[in-house]
Amino acid sequence: MVSGSFVLVLFLAYELGVRFGSGGDDLVWRTGLDAGLRLLLRQQGNAYLEWLPCVVVAVGLGVYCCLRRKDRPPEWLGTWAGMIVESFLVALPLLAAARSLGADTITSVPPPGTKAQPKAILWSSLGAGVYEEFVFRLVLVSFLTGIGKWLKLSLWLRLALMLGVSSFVFALAHHIPPFSEPYQREIFVFRVLAGAYFAMLYWLRGLGVAAGGHACYDILASVS
């Protein structure tokens, strides 16, 4: 439950920060995945549809917290503080890998083709951690793990399936309209590696550290 509640706090901070800080053009403040979905839904002509991603993530995190309610820590704030520190620490190896591949400035914030104000980077980075880890780790990795168990694959084959498919889909998603990016081999390879890294963080340390590490990486990559 502590992992889910940590991500839920990040989610609330992101939505409130965008809501009260964007000054109208909220897509510039939102992370690529969230902004893309909202733009596509907004184009359908129904103002309420664009809130669908927010509702799905909120309900999904709520269900996740309920399913793990027995994992309550004895002290919430201390646990969350430790997760924040760990999130920054796990972001450092990924930042080093990005620099070695020449992809250290590549993040999901702001959405490609837009220009965000410096103060928007924090909120957009939180959104990247929440939305992308929710979709590509909590949902996709869990689905692939379930498929592996259903097929009665060994642990190592399930791990290979989970890492291979989820990391490739994660990298590929950055090239889907409306905020698609031109293909560059080095960047695509880095994103595959990043997807595998976040999947392992999710597998070993939980959703909270994966989402926090993702957000911290985007913040560090954006300001460094």
C-alpha positions as a printed NumPy array, in Angstrom:
array([[  0.   ,   0.   ,   0.   ],
       [  2.86 ,   2.398,   0.745],
       [  4.082,   2.163,  -2.857],
       [  0.655,   2.896,  -4.29 ],
       [ -0.018,   5.735,  -1.862],
       [  3.352,   7.294,  -2.74 ],
       [  2.441,   7.298,  -6.434],
       [ -1.026,   8.591,  -5.588],
       [  0.57 ,  11.585,  -3.844],
       [  2.73 ,  12.224,  -6.932],
       [ -0.392,  11.962,  -9.084],
       [ -2.319,  14.477,  -6.983],
       [  0.648,  16.871,  -6.917],
       [  0.924,  16.626, -10.706],
       [ -2.76 ,  17.206, -11.42 ],
       [ -3.066,  20.071,  -8.925],
       [  0.167,  21.664, -10.128],
       [ -0.994,  21.601, -13.74 ],
       [ -4.516,  22.709, -12.826],
       [ -3.487,  25.786, -10.858],
       [ -0.163,  26.609, -12.485],
       [ -0.619,  26.201, -16.231],
       [ -2.622,  29.37 , -16.772],
       [ -4.711,  27.84 , -19.55 ],
       [ -2.379,  25.927, -21.918],
       [ -2.246,  22.782, -19.808],
       [ -0.916,  20.489, -22.57 ],
       [  2.468,  22.244, -22.404],
       [  2.639,  21.386, -18.704],
       [  1.601,  17.767, -19.112],
       [  3.82 ,  14.807, -19.858],
       [  3.86 ,  13.411, -23.403],
       [  1.626,  10.384, -22.833],
       [ -0.98 ,  12.315, -20.866],
       [ -0.906,  15.306, -23.227],
       [ -1.238,  13.101, -26.3  ],
       [ -4.218,  11.201, -24.934],
       [ -5.928,  14.397, -23.801],
       [ -5.412,  16.076, -27.162],
       [ -6.863,  13.101, -29.041],
       [ -9.867,  12.949, -26.708],
       [-10.325,  16.73 , -26.798],
       [-10.593,  16.56 , -30.579],
       [-13.67 ,  14.347, -30.224],
       [-15.654,  17.413, -29.19 ],
       [-16.624,  16.227, -25.706],
       [-14.968,  18.269, -22.947],
       [-15.49 ,  15.517, -20.389],
       [-13.713,  12.834, -22.429],
       [-10.292,  14.396, -21.911],
       [-10.527,  13.6  , -18.206],
       [-10.725,   9.873, -18.963],
       [ -6.948,   9.222, -18.538],
       [ -6.981,  11.01 , -15.181],
       [ -9.977,   8.995, -13.975],
       [ -8.485,   5.688, -15.146],
       [ -5.175,   6.347, -13.373],
       [ -6.895,   7.542, -10.183],
       [ -9.172,   4.497, -10.05 ],
       [ -6.321,   2.154, -10.951],
       [ -4.082,   3.501,  -8.211],
       [ -6.973,   3.349,  -5.756],
       [ -7.576,  -0.316,  -6.577],
       [ -3.835,  -1.011,  -6.333],
       [ -3.741,   0.564,  -2.859],
       [ -6.772,  -1.442,  -1.732],
       [ -5.273,  -4.712,  -2.939],
       [ -2.081,  -3.994,  -0.998],
       [ -3.663,  -2.472,   2.102],
       [ -2.033,  -5.115,   4.324],
       [  1.403,  -3.696,   3.473],
       [  0.942,  -0.584,   5.603],
       [  4.227,   0.695,   7.069],
       [  4.457,   1.571,  10.776],
       [  5.558,   5.11 ,   9.89 ],
       [  4.338,   6.728,   6.664],
       [  6.404,   9.912,   6.421],
       [  9.705,   8.193,   7.156],
       [  8.979,   5.542,   4.546],
       [  8.021,   8.138,   1.944],
       [ 11.161,  10.165,   2.725],
       [ 13.266,   7.06 ,   2.169],
       [ 11.498,   6.416,  -1.141],
       [ 12.237,   9.975,  -2.299],
       [ 15.944,   9.524,  -1.544],
       [ 15.972,   6.122,  -3.243],
       [ 14.184,   7.583,  -6.281],
       [ 16.951,  10.132,  -6.79 ],
       [ 19.644,   7.494,  -6.29 ],
       [ 18.19 ,   5.043,  -8.824],
       [ 17.886,   7.874, -11.37 ],
       [ 21.648,   8.49 , -11.362],
       [ 22.756,   5.287, -13.179],
       [ 20.163,   5.943, -15.888],
       [ 21.378,   9.515, -16.284],
       [ 24.951,   8.239, -16.62 ],
       [ 23.836,   5.7  , -19.241],
       [ 21.978,   8.418, -21.145],
       [ 25.069,  10.6  , -21.248],
       [ 27.232,   7.736, -22.455],
       [ 24.79 ,   7.204, -25.345],
       [ 24.438,  10.918, -26.045],
       [ 20.78 ,  10.908, -24.995],
       [ 21.03 ,  12.726, -21.68 ],
       [ 18.65 ,  15.518, -22.718],
       [ 15.91 ,  13.15 , -23.843],
       [ 12.881,  13.169, -21.564],
       [  9.106,  13.064, -21.887],
       [  8.856,  16.677, -20.721],
       [  7.672,  18.848, -22.283],
       [  5.781,  16.993, -25.041],
       [  7.741,  17.044, -28.331],
       [  6.954,  20.117, -30.4  ],
       [  6.019,  22.262, -27.399],
       [  7.923,  24.696, -25.202],
       [  7.424,  24.49 , -21.459],
       [  8.258,  27.127, -18.903],
       [ 11.057,  26.089, -16.526],
       [  8.606,  25.854, -13.621],
       [  6.505,  23.39 , -15.628],
       [  9.329,  20.836, -15.762],
       [  8.72 ,  19.65 , -12.191],
       [  5.02 ,  18.969, -12.707],
       [  5.528,  17.405, -16.113],
       [  8.264,  15.157, -14.708],
       [  5.947,  13.969, -11.951],
       [  3.354,  13.197, -14.614],
       [  5.856,  11.171, -16.624],
       [  6.668,   9.101, -13.562],
       [  3.025,   8.488, -12.747],
       [  1.386,   7.983, -16.147],
       [  4.163,   6.099, -17.915],
       [  4.89 ,   3.794, -14.99 ],
       [  1.171,   3.161, -14.546],
       [  0.732,   2.164, -18.201],
       [  4.015,   0.458, -19.049],
       [  4.896,  -1.101, -15.7  ],
       [  1.833,  -1.569, -13.493],
       [ -0.507,  -2.502, -16.352],
       [  1.73 ,  -3.886, -19.116],
       [  4.326,  -5.661, -16.972],
       [  1.608,  -7.178, -14.791],
       [ -0.249,  -8.328, -17.92 ],
       [  2.884,  -9.888, -19.424],
       [  3.716, -11.574, -16.125],
       [  0.217, -13.027, -16.036],
       [  0.577, -14.271, -19.611],
       [  3.875, -15.916, -18.704],
       [  2.296, -17.693, -15.746],
       [ -0.681, -18.764, -17.865],
       [  1.731, -20.242, -20.419],
       [  3.576, -21.928, -17.519],
       [  6.885, -20.398, -18.531],
       [  9.88 , -20.613, -16.253],
       [ 10.817, -17.606, -14.139],
       [ 13.635, -16.632, -16.498],
       [ 11.44 , -16.874, -19.588],
       [  8.734, -14.807, -17.878],
       [ 11.366, -12.236, -16.978],
       [ 12.657, -12.149, -20.57 ],
       [  9.109, -11.751, -21.909],
       [  8.33 ,  -8.999, -19.435],
       [ 11.546,  -7.054, -20.026],
       [ 11.692,  -7.502, -23.794],
       [  8.113,  -6.649, -24.706],
       [  7.481,  -3.893, -22.156],
       [ 10.736,  -2.055, -22.881],
       [ 10.205,  -2.203, -26.655],
       [  6.61 ,  -0.964, -26.375],
       [  7.775,   1.799, -24.026],
       [ 10.341,   3.005, -26.576],
       [  7.93 ,   2.639, -29.5  ],
       [  5.226,   4.673, -27.749],
       [  7.35 ,   7.818, -28.067],
       [  6.903,   7.637, -31.859],
       [  3.095,   7.51 , -31.875],
       [  1.148,  10.692, -32.836],
       [  0.141,  13.323, -31.927],
       [  3.429,  14.131, -30.128],
       [  5.588,  11.665, -32.033],
       [  9.338,  12.083, -32.399],
       [ 11.548,  11.336, -35.41 ],
       [ 13.34 ,   8.015, -35.102],
       [ 16.955,   8.168, -33.933],
       [ 18.71 ,   4.889, -33.254],
       [ 20.688,   6.013, -30.205],
       [ 17.626,   7.501, -28.537],
       [ 15.474,   4.468, -29.321],
       [ 18.114,   2.109, -27.902],
       [ 18.381,   4.243, -24.785],
       [ 14.626,   4.161, -24.273],
       [ 14.569,   0.37 , -24.645],
       [ 17.266,   0.156, -21.963],
       [ 15.411,   2.685, -19.809],
       [ 12.209,   0.678, -20.166],
       [ 14.011,  -2.476, -19.046],
       [ 15.585,  -0.578, -16.14 ],
       [ 12.255,   0.778, -14.914],
       [ 10.665,  -2.648, -15.345],
       [ 13.338,  -4.16 , -13.108],
       [ 12.829,  -1.381, -10.56 ],
       [  9.125,  -2.148, -10.582],
       [  9.809,  -5.869, -10.243],
       [ 12.343,  -5.518,  -7.42 ],
       [ 11.416,  -2.294,  -5.606],
       [  7.778,  -1.679,  -6.464],
       [  5.711,   0.887,  -8.317],
       [  6.626,   3.769,  -5.999],
       [ 10.38 ,   3.638,  -6.603],
       [  9.873,   3.034, -10.335],
       [  7.602,   6.075, -10.658],
       [  9.776,   8.2  ,  -8.385],
       [ 12.948,   7.186, -10.192],
       [ 11.369,   7.988, -13.555],
       [ 10.267,  11.422, -12.338],
       [ 13.677,  12.146, -10.814],
       [ 15.457,  11.116, -14.008],
       [ 13.32 ,  13.504, -16.073],
       [ 13.978,  16.331, -13.615],
       [ 17.744,  15.734, -13.571],
       [ 17.95 ,  15.288, -17.352],
       [ 15.951,  18.475, -17.927],
       [ 18.043,  20.697, -15.661],
       [ 21.504,  19.187, -16.188]])
